[in-house]
Every structure is written in structure tokens, then in C-alpha cells.
Coordinates of C-alpha atoms in Angstrom, one line a residue:
Chain A
M1 CA 147.7 126.0 119.5
E2 CA 147.5 122.5 118.4
N3 CA 146.6 121.8 114.8
I4 CA 143.9 119.2 114.4
L5 CA 142.8 119.3 110.8
T6 CA 144.7 120.4 107.7
V7 CA 143.1 120.2 104.3
T8 CA 145.2 120.9 101.2
N9 CA 144.0 121.2 97.6
L10 CA 141.0 119.1 98.3
T11 CA 139.1 118.3 95.2
K12 CA 136.1 116.1 94.5
Y13 CA 134.5 115.5 91.1
F14 CA 131.5 113.3 90.8
P15 CA 131.1 111.7 87.4
V16 CA 127.8 112.3 85.7
E17 CA 125.9 109.2 84.6
K18 CA 125.1 109.4 80.9
G19 CA 122.2 108.0 79.0
F20 CA 122.7 105.2 76.4
L21 CA 122.5 107.6 73.4
D22 CA 124.9 110.0 75.0
R23 CA 127.4 107.3 75.6
L24 CA 127.3 106.3 71.9
L25 CA 127.6 109.8 70.6
T26 CA 130.1 111.5 72.9
S27 CA 133.2 110.1 74.4
Q28 CA 133.7 113.1 76.7
K29 CA 133.1 112.4 80.4
R30 CA 131.3 115.1 82.4
Y31 CA 131.8 115.8 86.1
V32 CA 130.1 117.7 88.9
H33 CA 132.7 119.9 90.3
A34 CA 131.5 119.5 93.9
V35 CA 134.6 120.6 95.7
D36 CA 137.4 122.3 93.8
D37 CA 140.9 122.9 95.2
V38 CA 139.9 123.8 98.8
S39 CA 142.5 124.3 101.5
F40 CA 142.1 125.3 105.2
S41 CA 143.3 124.3 108.6
M42 CA 141.8 124.1 112.0
N43 CA 143.2 124.3 115.6
R44 CA 141.8 122.3 118.5
G45 CA 138.8 124.0 119.9
D46 CA 137.9 125.9 116.7
I47 CA 134.4 125.9 115.4
L48 CA 134.6 126.3 111.6
G49 CA 131.3 127.3 109.9
L50 CA 131.1 126.1 106.3
V51 CA 128.5 128.4 104.9
G52 CA 126.9 128.6 101.5
E53 CA 123.8 127.8 99.4
S54 CA 122.7 124.3 98.4
G55 CA 125.1 123.1 95.7
S56 CA 128.1 125.0 97.1
G57 CA 129.9 121.8 98.2
K58 CA 129.8 122.5 101.9
S59 CA 128.3 119.1 102.9
T60 CA 130.7 117.3 100.5
T61 CA 133.6 119.1 102.1
G62 CA 132.4 118.0 105.5
R63 CA 132.1 114.4 104.4
L64 CA 135.4 114.4 102.7
C65 CA 137.1 115.5 106.0
L66 CA 135.7 112.3 107.6
K67 CA 136.7 110.1 104.6
M68 CA 133.1 109.1 104.1
I69 CA 133.8 109.7 100.4
E70 CA 137.1 109.4 98.7
P71 CA 138.6 112.6 97.4
T72 CA 139.6 113.0 93.7
S73 CA 142.8 114.6 94.8
G74 CA 144.2 116.5 97.8
K75 CA 145.3 115.7 101.2
I76 CA 143.5 115.6 104.6
V77 CA 145.5 115.3 107.8
V78 CA 143.5 114.8 111.0
D79 CA 145.4 115.0 114.3
G80 CA 148.7 114.3 112.5
V81 CA 147.4 111.3 110.5
D82 CA 147.1 111.4 106.8
L83 CA 143.7 110.0 105.9
S84 CA 144.6 108.9 102.4
G85 CA 147.0 106.3 103.9
L86 CA 144.3 104.7 106.0
C87 CA 142.1 101.8 105.0
G88 CA 140.3 98.8 106.3
D89 CA 140.7 98.1 110.0
E90 CA 143.0 101.0 110.6
L91 CA 140.5 103.5 109.2
K92 CA 137.7 101.9 111.2
R93 CA 139.7 102.2 114.4
F94 CA 140.6 105.8 113.5
R95 CA 137.0 106.8 113.0
R96 CA 136.4 106.9 116.7
N97 CA 138.3 110.1 116.6
M98 CA 136.0 111.8 114.1
Q99 CA 132.3 111.6 114.0
L100 CA 129.3 113.1 112.2
I101 CA 126.0 114.6 113.4
F102 CA 123.4 114.2 110.7
Q103 CA 120.9 116.8 109.5
D104 CA 117.7 114.8 109.8
P105 CA 117.5 112.9 113.1
T106 CA 114.4 111.2 111.9
A107 CA 116.0 109.6 108.9
S108 CA 119.4 108.9 110.5
L109 CA 118.0 106.8 113.4
C110 CA 116.7 103.3 112.5
P111 CA 113.0 103.2 113.4
R112 CA 113.3 99.6 114.7
I113 CA 116.3 100.1 117.0
R114 CA 115.8 101.5 120.6
V115 CA 117.6 104.8 120.9
G116 CA 119.8 103.5 123.7
D117 CA 121.0 100.6 121.5
A118 CA 121.6 103.0 118.7
V119 CA 124.0 105.0 120.8
R120 CA 125.6 101.8 122.3
H121 CA 126.2 100.4 118.8
A122 CA 128.7 103.2 118.2
L123 CA 130.8 101.7 121.1
S124 CA 130.3 98.0 120.3
F125 CA 131.2 98.6 116.7
Q126 CA 134.5 100.2 117.8
G127 CA 135.0 97.4 120.4
I128 CA 135.3 100.0 123.2
G129 CA 134.9 98.4 126.6
T130 CA 132.9 95.3 127.7
P131 CA 129.1 95.2 127.0
S132 CA 128.3 96.3 130.6
E133 CA 130.7 99.2 130.4
Q134 CA 129.1 100.2 127.1
V135 CA 125.7 100.2 128.6
E136 CA 127.0 102.3 131.5
R137 CA 128.7 104.8 129.2
T138 CA 125.6 105.0 127.0
R139 CA 123.5 105.9 130.0
E140 CA 125.9 108.6 131.1
M141 CA 125.9 110.0 127.6
L142 CA 122.1 110.1 127.3
E143 CA 121.9 112.0 130.6
R144 CA 124.7 114.3 129.4
V145 CA 122.8 115.4 126.3
G146 CA 119.7 116.2 128.4
L147 CA 117.8 112.9 128.1
K148 CA 117.3 112.3 131.8
P149 CA 116.7 110.2 133.6
W150 CA 118.1 107.7 131.1
G151 CA 115.6 105.1 132.2
N152 CA 112.8 107.1 130.5
F153 CA 114.7 107.1 127.2
Y154 CA 117.0 104.1 126.8
D155 CA 114.3 101.7 125.7
R156 CA 112.2 104.1 123.6
Y157 CA 112.0 104.0 119.8
P158 CA 112.8 107.1 117.8
H159 CA 109.1 107.7 116.9
Q160 CA 108.3 108.1 120.6
L161 CA 110.6 111.1 120.9
S162 CA 110.2 114.7 119.7
G163 CA 112.4 116.1 117.0
G164 CA 114.7 117.9 119.5
Q165 CA 115.1 114.8 121.6
R166 CA 115.9 112.7 118.5
Q167 CA 118.6 115.2 117.6
R168 CA 120.0 114.8 121.1
V169 CA 120.2 111.1 120.5
G170 CA 122.1 111.8 117.3
I171 CA 124.5 114.0 119.2
A172 CA 125.0 111.4 121.9
R173 CA 125.7 108.7 119.3
A174 CA 128.3 110.9 117.7
L175 CA 130.1 111.8 121.0
V176 CA 129.9 108.5 122.8
S177 CA 133.1 107.2 121.4
N178 CA 134.9 110.3 122.6
P179 CA 135.9 111.8 119.2
K180 CA 138.3 114.7 118.9
F181 CA 136.7 116.2 115.8
V182 CA 133.0 116.3 114.8
V183 CA 131.4 117.4 111.6
A184 CA 127.8 118.7 112.2
D185 CA 125.9 118.7 108.9
E186 CA 123.1 121.2 109.4
P187 CA 122.3 119.8 112.8
I188 CA 119.4 122.3 113.5
A189 CA 117.8 122.6 110.1
M190 CA 115.1 120.1 110.8
V191 CA 114.4 121.1 114.4
D192 CA 111.7 123.5 115.5
V193 CA 112.7 127.2 115.9
S194 CA 112.2 127.2 119.7
V195 CA 114.4 124.2 120.1
R196 CA 117.3 125.3 117.9
A197 CA 118.9 127.6 120.4
Q198 CA 118.8 124.8 123.0
I199 CA 120.6 122.3 120.7
L200 CA 123.2 124.9 119.8
E201 CA 123.8 125.7 123.5
L202 CA 124.2 121.9 124.2
M203 CA 126.8 121.6 121.4
I204 CA 128.8 124.5 122.8
E205 CA 128.7 123.0 126.3
L206 CA 129.8 119.6 125.1
K207 CA 132.6 121.2 123.1
K208 CA 134.1 122.7 126.2
E209 CA 133.6 119.5 128.2
F210 CA 135.1 117.1 125.7
H211 CA 137.6 119.5 124.1
L212 CA 136.0 119.0 120.7
T213 CA 136.6 120.7 117.4
Y214 CA 133.6 121.2 115.2
I215 CA 133.0 121.7 111.5
F216 CA 129.5 123.3 111.4
V217 CA 127.9 123.0 108.0
T218 CA 125.0 125.4 107.6
H219 CA 123.2 127.8 105.3
D220 CA 122.0 129.9 108.2
L221 CA 124.4 132.8 108.6
A222 CA 122.8 134.1 111.9
M223 CA 123.3 130.6 113.5
A224 CA 126.9 130.4 112.2
N225 CA 127.5 133.9 113.6
Y226 CA 126.2 132.7 117.0
I227 CA 128.2 129.5 117.3
C228 CA 131.3 129.6 115.1
T229 CA 134.8 131.0 115.7
T230 CA 135.9 130.8 112.0
I231 CA 133.8 131.2 108.9
A232 CA 134.4 129.8 105.4
I233 CA 132.0 131.1 102.7
M234 CA 131.7 128.6 99.9
Y235 CA 130.4 129.1 96.4
L236 CA 130.3 126.4 93.7
G237 CA 132.9 124.2 95.3
K238 CA 135.3 127.0 96.2
I239 CA 136.0 128.9 99.4
V240 CA 135.6 132.5 98.4
E241 CA 136.2 134.0 101.8
I242 CA 137.6 132.6 105.1
G243 CA 138.6 134.1 108.4
P244 CA 137.7 134.8 112.0
K245 CA 134.0 135.3 112.4
E246 CA 134.5 138.9 113.5
K247 CA 136.3 139.7 110.3
V248 CA 134.1 137.8 107.8
F249 CA 130.8 139.0 109.2
G250 CA 132.1 142.3 110.6
S251 CA 133.9 143.6 107.5
P252 CA 132.9 141.2 104.6
L253 CA 135.0 141.6 101.5
H254 CA 133.7 139.2 98.9
P255 CA 130.5 140.4 97.0
Y256 CA 129.0 137.0 97.5
T257 CA 129.4 137.3 101.3
L258 CA 127.8 140.8 101.1
A259 CA 124.9 139.4 99.1
L260 CA 124.4 136.5 101.5
M261 CA 124.5 138.9 104.5
S262 CA 122.0 141.3 103.0
S263 CA 119.6 138.5 102.2
I264 CA 119.0 137.4 105.7
P265 CA 115.7 138.6 107.1
I266 CA 116.4 140.5 110.3
P267 CA 114.1 139.8 113.3
D268 CA 113.6 143.5 114.0
P269 CA 111.0 145.6 112.2
K270 CA 113.0 148.7 112.7
A271 CA 116.1 147.4 110.9
K272 CA 116.9 149.1 107.7
I273 CA 117.2 146.7 104.8
D274 CA 119.4 147.6 101.9
R275 CA 119.7 144.6 99.8
I276 CA 122.2 143.6 97.1
I277 CA 120.6 140.6 95.6
P278 CA 122.5 138.9 92.8
K279 CA 120.5 138.0 89.8
G280 CA 119.4 134.5 89.1
E281 CA 120.5 131.4 90.9
I282 CA 123.6 129.4 91.5
P283 CA 124.8 127.9 88.2
S284 CA 125.2 124.2 87.5
P285 CA 128.5 122.8 89.0
I286 CA 128.8 120.6 85.9
N287 CA 130.0 123.6 83.8
P288 CA 131.1 126.1 86.3
P289 CA 131.7 129.6 84.8
K290 CA 135.2 130.4 83.7
G291 CA 137.3 132.8 85.7
C292 CA 135.7 133.8 89.0
R293 CA 132.8 131.5 89.5
F294 CA 130.7 134.3 90.8
H295 CA 131.3 136.7 88.0
P296 CA 128.1 136.2 86.0
R297 CA 126.0 137.2 89.0
C298 CA 128.4 139.7 90.5
P299 CA 127.3 143.4 90.6
F300 CA 131.0 144.5 90.6
S301 CA 132.4 142.2 88.0
K302 CA 135.1 143.5 85.6
A303 CA 136.8 142.1 82.4
A304 CA 139.5 140.3 84.4
C305 CA 136.9 138.4 86.4
S306 CA 135.7 136.4 83.5
E307 CA 139.3 135.4 82.4
K308 CA 141.3 134.5 85.5
Q309 CA 140.4 132.7 88.6
P310 CA 141.2 134.9 91.6
E311 CA 143.3 133.2 94.3
L312 CA 142.7 133.5 98.1
V313 CA 144.6 136.5 99.2
D314 CA 145.5 137.6 102.7
A315 CA 143.5 140.7 103.8
G316 CA 145.2 140.8 107.3
E317 CA 144.5 139.0 110.6
G318 CA 143.8 135.6 109.1
H319 CA 141.2 137.0 106.8
F320 CA 141.5 135.6 103.2
V321 CA 139.4 136.5 100.2
S322 CA 139.4 135.5 96.6
C323 CA 138.2 138.5 94.6
F324 CA 139.8 141.0 92.2
S325 CA 137.6 144.0 93.1
S326 CA 137.9 143.7 96.8
R327 CA 141.5 144.7 96.7
E328 CA 140.8 148.2 95.4
Chain B
M1 CA 87.8 142.4 100.5
S2 CA 86.7 141.4 104.0
L3 CA 87.5 138.4 106.0
D4 CA 86.1 137.6 109.4
I5 CA 87.0 134.5 111.3
D6 CA 84.9 134.0 114.4
S7 CA 85.7 131.4 117.1
L8 CA 86.9 128.9 114.5
T9 CA 87.5 125.3 115.7
V10 CA 89.0 122.7 113.4
E11 CA 89.3 119.1 114.6
Y12 CA 91.2 116.1 113.3
H13 CA 89.4 112.9 114.1
T14 CA 91.9 110.1 114.7
F15 CA 91.6 106.6 116.2
A16 CA 93.2 107.8 119.4
A17 CA 91.4 111.0 120.0
K18 CA 89.9 114.2 118.6
V19 CA 92.6 116.7 118.2
K20 CA 91.8 120.4 118.1
A21 CA 94.3 121.8 115.6
V22 CA 92.7 125.2 115.7
D23 CA 90.8 126.1 118.8
R24 CA 88.4 129.0 119.0
V25 CA 90.5 131.4 116.9
S26 CA 89.0 134.7 115.9
L27 CA 90.7 137.1 113.4
S28 CA 89.5 140.0 111.3
V29 CA 91.6 140.9 108.3
N30 CA 91.5 144.5 107.1
E31 CA 91.7 145.4 103.5
G32 CA 95.3 145.9 102.2
E33 CA 97.1 144.7 105.3
T34 CA 99.6 141.9 105.7
I35 CA 99.0 139.6 108.6
G36 CA 101.9 137.3 109.8
L37 CA 100.8 134.1 111.3
V38 CA 103.7 132.6 113.3
G39 CA 104.2 129.6 115.6
E40 CA 106.1 126.3 115.8
S41 CA 105.3 123.4 113.6
G42 CA 102.0 121.8 114.7
C43 CA 100.6 124.9 116.2
G44 CA 97.7 125.0 113.7
K45 CA 98.8 127.9 111.5
S46 CA 98.6 126.0 108.2
T47 CA 95.3 124.4 109.2
L48 CA 93.9 127.9 109.9
G49 CA 95.1 129.0 106.4
L50 CA 93.5 126.0 104.7
S51 CA 90.2 126.4 106.5
I52 CA 89.7 129.9 105.0
L53 CA 89.1 128.1 101.7
R54 CA 87.6 125.0 103.3
L55 CA 90.5 123.0 102.1
V56 CA 91.3 121.2 105.4
P57 CA 92.1 117.6 104.3
P58 CA 90.2 114.7 106.0
P59 CA 90.2 113.6 108.7
G60 CA 90.1 117.3 109.5
K61 CA 86.8 119.1 109.9
I62 CA 85.6 122.5 110.8
S63 CA 83.6 121.7 113.9
S64 CA 82.4 125.1 114.9
G65 CA 82.8 128.8 114.3
K66 CA 82.2 131.1 111.4
I67 CA 84.3 132.3 108.5
I68 CA 82.8 135.1 106.5
L69 CA 84.7 135.9 103.3
N70 CA 83.3 138.8 101.3
G71 CA 79.8 137.8 102.5
I72 CA 80.2 134.1 101.8
D73 CA 79.6 131.8 104.7
V74 CA 82.6 129.6 104.1
V75 CA 81.7 126.9 106.6
N76 CA 78.1 126.2 105.4
C77 CA 77.9 127.4 101.8
P78 CA 77.5 124.8 99.0
E79 CA 80.7 123.4 97.4
S80 CA 80.0 125.2 94.1
E81 CA 80.1 128.6 95.8
I82 CA 83.4 128.0 97.7
R83 CA 84.9 126.6 94.4
R84 CA 84.2 129.9 92.8
A85 CA 86.1 131.7 95.6
R86 CA 89.2 129.5 95.4
G87 CA 91.7 131.1 93.1
K88 CA 89.4 133.9 92.0
L89 CA 88.8 135.7 95.3
V90 CA 91.6 134.2 97.3
G91 CA 94.9 133.1 95.9
Y92 CA 96.8 130.4 97.7
I93 CA 100.6 129.9 97.6
F94 CA 101.2 126.4 98.8
Q95 CA 104.0 125.3 101.1
D96 CA 106.1 123.2 98.8
P97 CA 106.7 124.3 95.2
M98 CA 108.4 121.0 94.4
T99 CA 105.2 119.0 94.9
S100 CA 102.4 121.5 94.3
L101 CA 102.9 121.6 90.5
N102 CA 101.7 118.8 88.3
P103 CA 104.9 117.2 86.9
V104 CA 103.2 115.9 83.7
K105 CA 101.6 119.3 82.7
K106 CA 103.4 122.3 81.2
I107 CA 103.5 125.5 83.2
G108 CA 101.1 127.0 80.6
T109 CA 98.5 124.3 81.1
H110 CA 98.5 125.1 84.8
F111 CA 97.6 128.7 83.9
V112 CA 95.0 127.7 81.3
E113 CA 93.2 125.3 83.7
M114 CA 93.2 127.9 86.4
I115 CA 91.9 130.7 84.3
R116 CA 89.4 128.8 82.2
T117 CA 87.8 127.1 85.2
H118 CA 86.8 130.5 86.4
E119 CA 86.3 132.3 83.1
P120 CA 85.1 129.7 80.6
K121 CA 84.8 132.3 77.8
V122 CA 88.5 133.0 77.7
T123 CA 90.3 131.1 74.9
R124 CA 93.3 128.9 75.5
E125 CA 95.5 131.4 73.7
E126 CA 94.3 134.3 75.8
A127 CA 94.8 132.4 78.9
L128 CA 98.4 131.5 77.9
K129 CA 99.0 135.2 77.1
R130 CA 97.8 136.2 80.5
G131 CA 100.0 133.6 82.1
Q132 CA 103.0 134.9 80.2
D133 CA 102.3 138.4 81.4
V134 CA 102.1 137.4 85.0
L135 CA 105.3 135.4 84.7
E136 CA 107.1 138.3 83.1
Q137 CA 106.2 140.5 86.1
L138 CA 107.8 137.9 88.3
G139 CA 111.0 137.8 86.2
I140 CA 110.5 134.6 84.2
L141 CA 110.9 134.7 80.5
P142 CA 107.5 134.4 78.7
E143 CA 108.7 131.6 76.4
R144 CA 109.3 129.3 79.4
I145 CA 105.6 128.9 79.7
D146 CA 106.0 125.8 77.5
D147 CA 108.4 124.1 79.9
F148 CA 107.6 121.5 82.5
P149 CA 108.0 122.0 86.2
H150 CA 111.1 119.8 86.4
Q151 CA 112.9 122.2 84.1
F152 CA 112.6 125.0 86.7
S153 CA 114.7 125.5 89.8
G154 CA 113.2 125.7 93.2
G155 CA 113.0 129.5 93.3
M156 CA 111.5 129.7 89.8
R157 CA 108.9 127.1 90.7
Q158 CA 108.0 129.2 93.7
R159 CA 107.6 132.2 91.4
V160 CA 105.3 130.1 89.2
M161 CA 103.3 129.2 92.3
I162 CA 103.0 132.9 93.1
G163 CA 102.1 133.6 89.5
L164 CA 99.3 131.0 89.6
A165 CA 98.0 132.5 92.8
L166 CA 97.9 135.9 91.2
A167 CA 96.6 134.9 87.8
L168 CA 93.0 135.9 88.5
N169 CA 93.7 139.1 90.4
P170 CA 92.5 137.9 93.8
S171 CA 92.2 140.5 96.5
L172 CA 93.4 138.2 99.2
V173 CA 96.5 136.0 99.0
I174 CA 97.4 133.3 101.6
A175 CA 101.1 132.4 101.4
D176 CA 101.9 129.2 103.4
E177 CA 105.6 129.1 104.2
P178 CA 106.5 130.6 100.8
T179 CA 110.3 130.5 101.3
T180 CA 110.8 127.5 103.6
S181 CA 112.6 125.1 101.2
L182 CA 114.6 127.9 99.5
D183 CA 118.2 129.2 99.8
V184 CA 118.9 132.5 101.5
I185 CA 119.4 134.6 98.4
V186 CA 116.4 133.1 96.6
E187 CA 114.4 133.6 99.8
A188 CA 115.3 137.3 99.7
Q189 CA 114.3 137.5 96.0
I190 CA 110.8 136.0 96.9
V191 CA 110.4 138.3 99.9
E192 CA 111.2 141.3 97.7
I193 CA 108.7 140.1 95.1
L194 CA 106.0 139.7 97.8
K195 CA 106.7 143.1 99.2
H196 CA 106.6 144.7 95.8
L197 CA 103.3 143.0 94.8
K198 CA 101.7 143.9 98.1
E199 CA 102.3 147.6 97.3
S200 CA 101.7 147.6 93.5
L201 CA 98.6 145.5 93.6
K202 CA 97.3 146.6 97.1
L203 CA 97.0 143.0 98.1
T204 CA 95.8 141.7 101.4
L205 CA 98.2 139.1 102.4
I206 CA 98.1 136.4 105.1
L207 CA 101.7 135.2 105.5
I208 CA 102.1 131.9 107.4
T209 CA 105.6 131.3 108.4
H210 CA 107.9 130.3 111.3
N211 CA 110.6 132.7 110.1
I212 CA 110.4 135.6 112.5
G213 CA 112.7 137.7 110.3
I214 CA 110.4 137.6 107.3
V215 CA 107.4 138.6 109.5
A216 CA 109.4 141.5 111.0
E217 CA 110.1 142.7 107.5
T218 CA 106.7 142.3 105.8
A219 CA 103.8 142.1 108.2
D220 CA 101.7 144.9 109.5
R221 CA 100.1 142.8 112.2
V222 CA 101.3 139.5 113.7
A223 CA 99.2 136.7 115.2
V224 CA 101.1 134.3 117.3
M225 CA 99.7 130.8 117.7
Y226 CA 100.5 128.1 120.2
A227 CA 99.0 124.6 120.3
G228 CA 95.9 125.7 118.2
R229 CA 95.2 128.8 120.2
M230 CA 95.9 132.4 119.3
V231 CA 98.0 133.7 122.2
E232 CA 98.8 137.2 121.0
L233 CA 97.7 139.6 118.2
A234 CA 99.5 142.9 117.8
E235 CA 101.0 145.4 115.4
T236 CA 104.4 144.2 114.3
R237 CA 106.4 147.0 115.9
E238 CA 104.6 146.7 119.1
L239 CA 105.0 143.0 119.2
F240 CA 108.8 143.2 118.7
D241 CA 109.2 146.1 121.1
Q242 CA 107.1 144.8 123.8
P243 CA 106.0 141.2 123.4
L244 CA 103.4 140.5 126.0
H245 CA 102.8 136.7 126.1
P246 CA 105.6 134.7 127.7
Y247 CA 105.6 132.4 124.7
T248 CA 106.1 135.3 122.3
Q249 CA 108.9 136.7 124.5
A250 CA 110.6 133.3 124.5
L251 CA 110.1 132.8 120.7
L252 CA 111.7 136.2 119.9
N253 CA 114.6 135.5 122.2
S254 CA 115.4 132.2 120.6
V255 CA 116.1 133.8 117.2
P256 CA 119.7 134.9 116.4
N257 CA 120.2 138.3 114.9
I258 CA 123.3 138.7 112.7
T259 CA 123.4 142.5 113.1
R260 CA 124.1 142.1 116.8
K261 CA 127.6 141.4 118.0
Y262 CA 126.8 139.8 121.3
Q263 CA 123.6 138.1 121.9
V264 CA 122.4 135.6 124.4
L265 CA 119.9 133.2 123.0
S266 CA 117.4 131.6 125.3
W267 CA 114.9 128.9 124.6
I268 CA 111.7 127.4 125.8
P269 CA 112.1 124.3 127.9
G270 CA 110.1 121.2 127.1
A271 CA 108.1 120.6 124.0
P272 CA 104.7 121.7 122.7
P273 CA 101.9 119.7 124.4
D274 CA 100.4 116.5 123.0
L275 CA 97.1 117.7 121.7
T276 CA 95.4 114.3 122.2
S277 CA 95.6 115.0 125.9
P278 CA 96.2 118.8 126.4
P279 CA 97.2 120.1 129.8
S280 CA 94.6 121.8 132.0
G281 CA 94.3 125.6 132.1
C282 CA 96.6 127.6 129.9
L283 CA 98.2 125.3 127.3
F284 CA 101.5 127.0 127.8
H285 CA 101.7 126.7 131.6
P286 CA 104.0 123.6 131.7
R287 CA 106.7 125.5 129.8
C288 CA 106.0 129.0 131.2
P289 CA 108.5 130.6 133.6
F290 CA 105.8 132.8 135.1
A291 CA 103.0 130.2 135.6
F292 CA 101.1 130.4 138.9
D293 CA 98.0 128.7 140.3
V294 CA 95.3 130.2 138.1
C295 CA 97.3 129.2 135.0
R296 CA 96.9 125.5 135.9
R297 CA 93.2 125.8 136.5
E298 CA 91.7 128.3 134.1
E299 CA 92.2 128.8 130.4
P300 CA 92.9 132.5 129.6
T301 CA 90.9 134.2 126.9
L302 CA 92.2 136.8 124.5
I303 CA 91.8 140.2 126.1
K304 CA 92.8 143.7 125.1
H305 CA 95.9 145.1 126.7
K306 CA 97.1 148.5 125.6
N307 CA 97.0 148.2 121.8
S308 CA 97.5 144.5 121.6
E309 CA 95.4 141.4 122.4
V310 CA 96.9 138.7 124.6
A311 CA 95.7 135.5 126.2
C312 CA 97.5 135.3 129.5
H313 CA 96.6 135.6 133.2
L314 CA 99.5 138.0 133.8
Y315 CA 97.4 140.7 132.2
G316 CA 94.0 141.8 133.1

């Protein structure tokens, strides 16, 4: 298996802007601990699901892997190339290997650019091929994502397309430069229910055809279960559980994973629902709790949980979990 | 509590055309039951909910049909009469808790306004006390009644919205996508609250949502809407066991279920019709795998089939 992405000790703190009075009175800088010491690696062909609630740092992790934002510390190696060493033209050229599919296809397409041109710009920006080759490639790509015949779509504006079609344009734009590695940031959250399965299926087909590797950022566990091969559960900037899908969802170990799984409404009126709902809501990432970050809400927390931060420990078959209680 | 909707049509008048957002929908709600109203965005489910309190925003207009709410003729009664029903008889939980609360008013003021509008004799202090009691039931500390909406998180704001809807002990509550903008765990908290209230207060609940899972869990009966028409109405178990309408079947098959190891998702080809120029015959026929001649020509009406009602030429 060929390694395509390795992330080690990745950390991102965003400084908090202070008001005028605060700046006079306190000298201490405060930070949002968006991503805190996260490590994982992916092989070619994997689909890694980054799952968590809002504020868990899953989108930030996705964006860090593409160097859209600069990490505070840590190392990201994509296809053997250390991203921290890249800048300027080199980075720009390297970006054709890694692309992003955005959450909201309406906001991420310029309303005044025809969708065909939006896709073609990805090529002209990278300087791939001559203009006529670029148009040819764009047409192929539009048809490939299901917008056929291309003649009906190339010259349309985004507002003339439906939500599902717009997301297809977003996918075409990300894949037209033939990337190896794609981060999809909640690609189906804004599309209608009946269209979601269709977009997922398209992404799976394209993955096989172009030998892609996906990071799939989502809060929808059922969708992650459907598409991903590996699952990483994030909470307050930390990965609390990671492993093959069958292990993480089949025999979840971390109390937070259990809570998430029991929270999902199941589309079957006969299903028995036995919920473990943690109290309250995700705390502020500015002052994350000491020790295990989940301990104030955890139904199984012990004294040790509030003192020491649990490390990710091997639970067998590539399944890792960071929890003191799960080992008993 | 009684609610009868008979052949209701709501139109939006735009420059381009008249759009029928709700088209000849009939529905009777029984006391104490929970009705789930499901469908894709734009199928008219929110418009139907709003028209029960005559709150459809312009250019929308109820163009025909009847809504009888506890003997009140909602469509034709004077404004003062329907104003008395809003909040008092029917509580409404609006879609987006982030924008439905007034940002410059304290949570307490929301309760005072709400209660004193309907019961002018109640003093401000009494109204605040009642607000605190309601919030406490929903798991919010009473002293937080003096906070502003921005000091609350999304889930708590949604609880405040529920509290406001319940403040005057209405017998019917309409919840329009109560969990849509919330995280999974908070969503589960809200669903549990709704289930608990439904039982403890014997509420009649109309739950508008596109989340099939929540409907499966809470509703007694489900009404499926497509392009402004009601295409199927059935008991929840029946609907999930044996969905009749091809649209319902497709909708249920497009939702992943985490408790199943292997699942093949299917989807509905195409997109919902453009309602400014709806297709002939059955509105679903361009996307329907079973469509035949009659479907293109004649519009099916809602007929009884076994214990359910369905609008499809395949039956009857």
C-alpha cells in the first residue's frame, strides 16, 4: 500500500482578537485551540471520514492538509512532499495534486462566471494544456460528473442550475486538474435529501476511476458509514478514536463515539432507541477542559480523567482510542 | 383541539407566474397525535404549516380551501380572531432559532410580550416567573431569563423557542424543522424533549422535517408531500413497512441507516419540477420508474388503499 498523506503532531491555534480595554488590562494572549496535536496517515485509495460536531476542528484539519491555512506546528507530508517546505510557485504547482470540494455549492461558485469557465479556470490557473485542450477537458469532465450533454451546461450561470447540479460543478472543478488527494468538506450538507445518495455514489465512482484518496469531513455518521473506509472521531481539536469503519462503528470504544452513535435518529420506527446523551454542549475551544477534554460531559469519567490527558492507544487491528475507562 | 384542512391551495404570485406551493391538500389532525410532514425542500411543507395560522408571507395567498381550527374559520375570520389563536391555541416553533429571537430584547421580554399580549391582566413579574418555570422544565437555569439571545448557544436558543411556543399551554404545536441547524447530540436532546413534552402535556404535534429518522422516531402518522401535493398519508409503521407511492419508496431508500452493515442506497433521478410550469398528469411522472400512459395524462387523486391513502395510478 502506498502512503499518500502523513500528518504528525498537527496543531493550529487561532489567536483571539481582543478589544481595546482588554489589550490595556491584560498582556496574556488567548487562542482558539482548533486542532491540537493530531496525527494520522492515509494510504492511496482510502476514504477517511473526519467526524465530529461543529467546533471539533474537523474542517480546520481538512484545510490544514491542503495548506490553505498555515499550521502552528506539526508536519504534513502529501505524496512524499513535505508541505511546510513549499511556497510560492512550487506550492501553486503542487496544488494540482490536492483539491477541495466545498460545502455550499451556491456560495463557492461565482454567480457571474459561466459554470464551464469556472471549471476551466482550474486548468488555466495551473497552466495545464493549451486553451482549446482546456475547453475539451472541461467538456469531458462536465459529462463525467453527469452534466450531459455538456452543451446544455457549459454556458449556464450557477443560478440556472439546481443545488445537486451545482455541487456536480464543484466536483468537476476539483477533479479537472487530476488531483491525487481530495478533501470534501461536508459535500452533501447543503443538497436535498433525495440527491445526497446520488452525489455520494458519483464520488465513489470517480474515486475508482481517478484513483483518488478522499478526506470526507462530515457530521453525518450514517453518511460516513456509507462512504468511508476509515473513521476519525474528533472532539475539541483532538482525535478521540480512529480506525477502520467496521471497528469504530461496529465496536465503538470512546464514550463520545457511543454518544454520537446513539444520538442519530434511525429511519426505522421499530428500532429500539437507547440513548446515552451527554449533558450540555461542546465547551469553548478557547479554554478547553484540563485532562481528557470530554470528561466534564462523560458519563464514565473518573478522577484520573480530569488530571491527565489520555493518549491514543492501540486497541487492535488499527483501531486506536484515547480514553482511560475504555481499557477496563 | 381539532384541526381540519380541506382542499387547501396556497399560491405565490410572482412576475413570471402563479406558483401553487400547496395544491388541494386535505388533512385532519386528531387530538393528541403527532403528524410528521415530510418532503424535499420546496415541496410546500413549511407553507402548509404557516397557513394553519394564516402566516404565509406575501406574495403568498391562500386562494381556496378551508382550515377549521377549533371552530375558527382560519381563512376568512377577521385578523383579531386569528391573532388570538396564534400562540394561545397553537404554538409555533420556527425553523431557525438563530434569527427568530429578537437580538435586542432579553429572553424574559420575549416571554412577557408573549404572555401579556394574550393575558393583559398578568403582571410583568408573574409573566417572568412563568417564563422561568417553562425554561426550567426544558433544562435552562431560571436566572438566565435576563440574558440576551446571543449569550445562548444554538441548542439553548432552540429550547427557548420551544419554551415560547409552550408558554401559553397551547393544545397544538407546529414545529418547523426544529433540529435542522443543530449538531447531532443537541438534535437528540431536542428530540427527547419533544417526545417527553408530547407525553407529559398530551400535545398534538405537527412536525415538519426532511429528516426521515426523526419522523420514524416521533410521529404517529406521516404525510408525504411532493411539489405541493400530498402523495401519501399513512401510519408511521405502515409507511416504513410498505411505502406505497413510488416517491415515498425512493425517499426511504435514499436515507442511510447506521444500524445496517450493508446497504445499497438508491436515489430519485432528475429534480423536483419547476412549479411555474408543472408537468401534465401526475407531477412525479417524469422521475417515476413505473410511469405509464395514464400518469402523463391524468392527475391522480388521494385514494384509500388498505389502511393508507395514496395518490398514484398504480393503486385503485
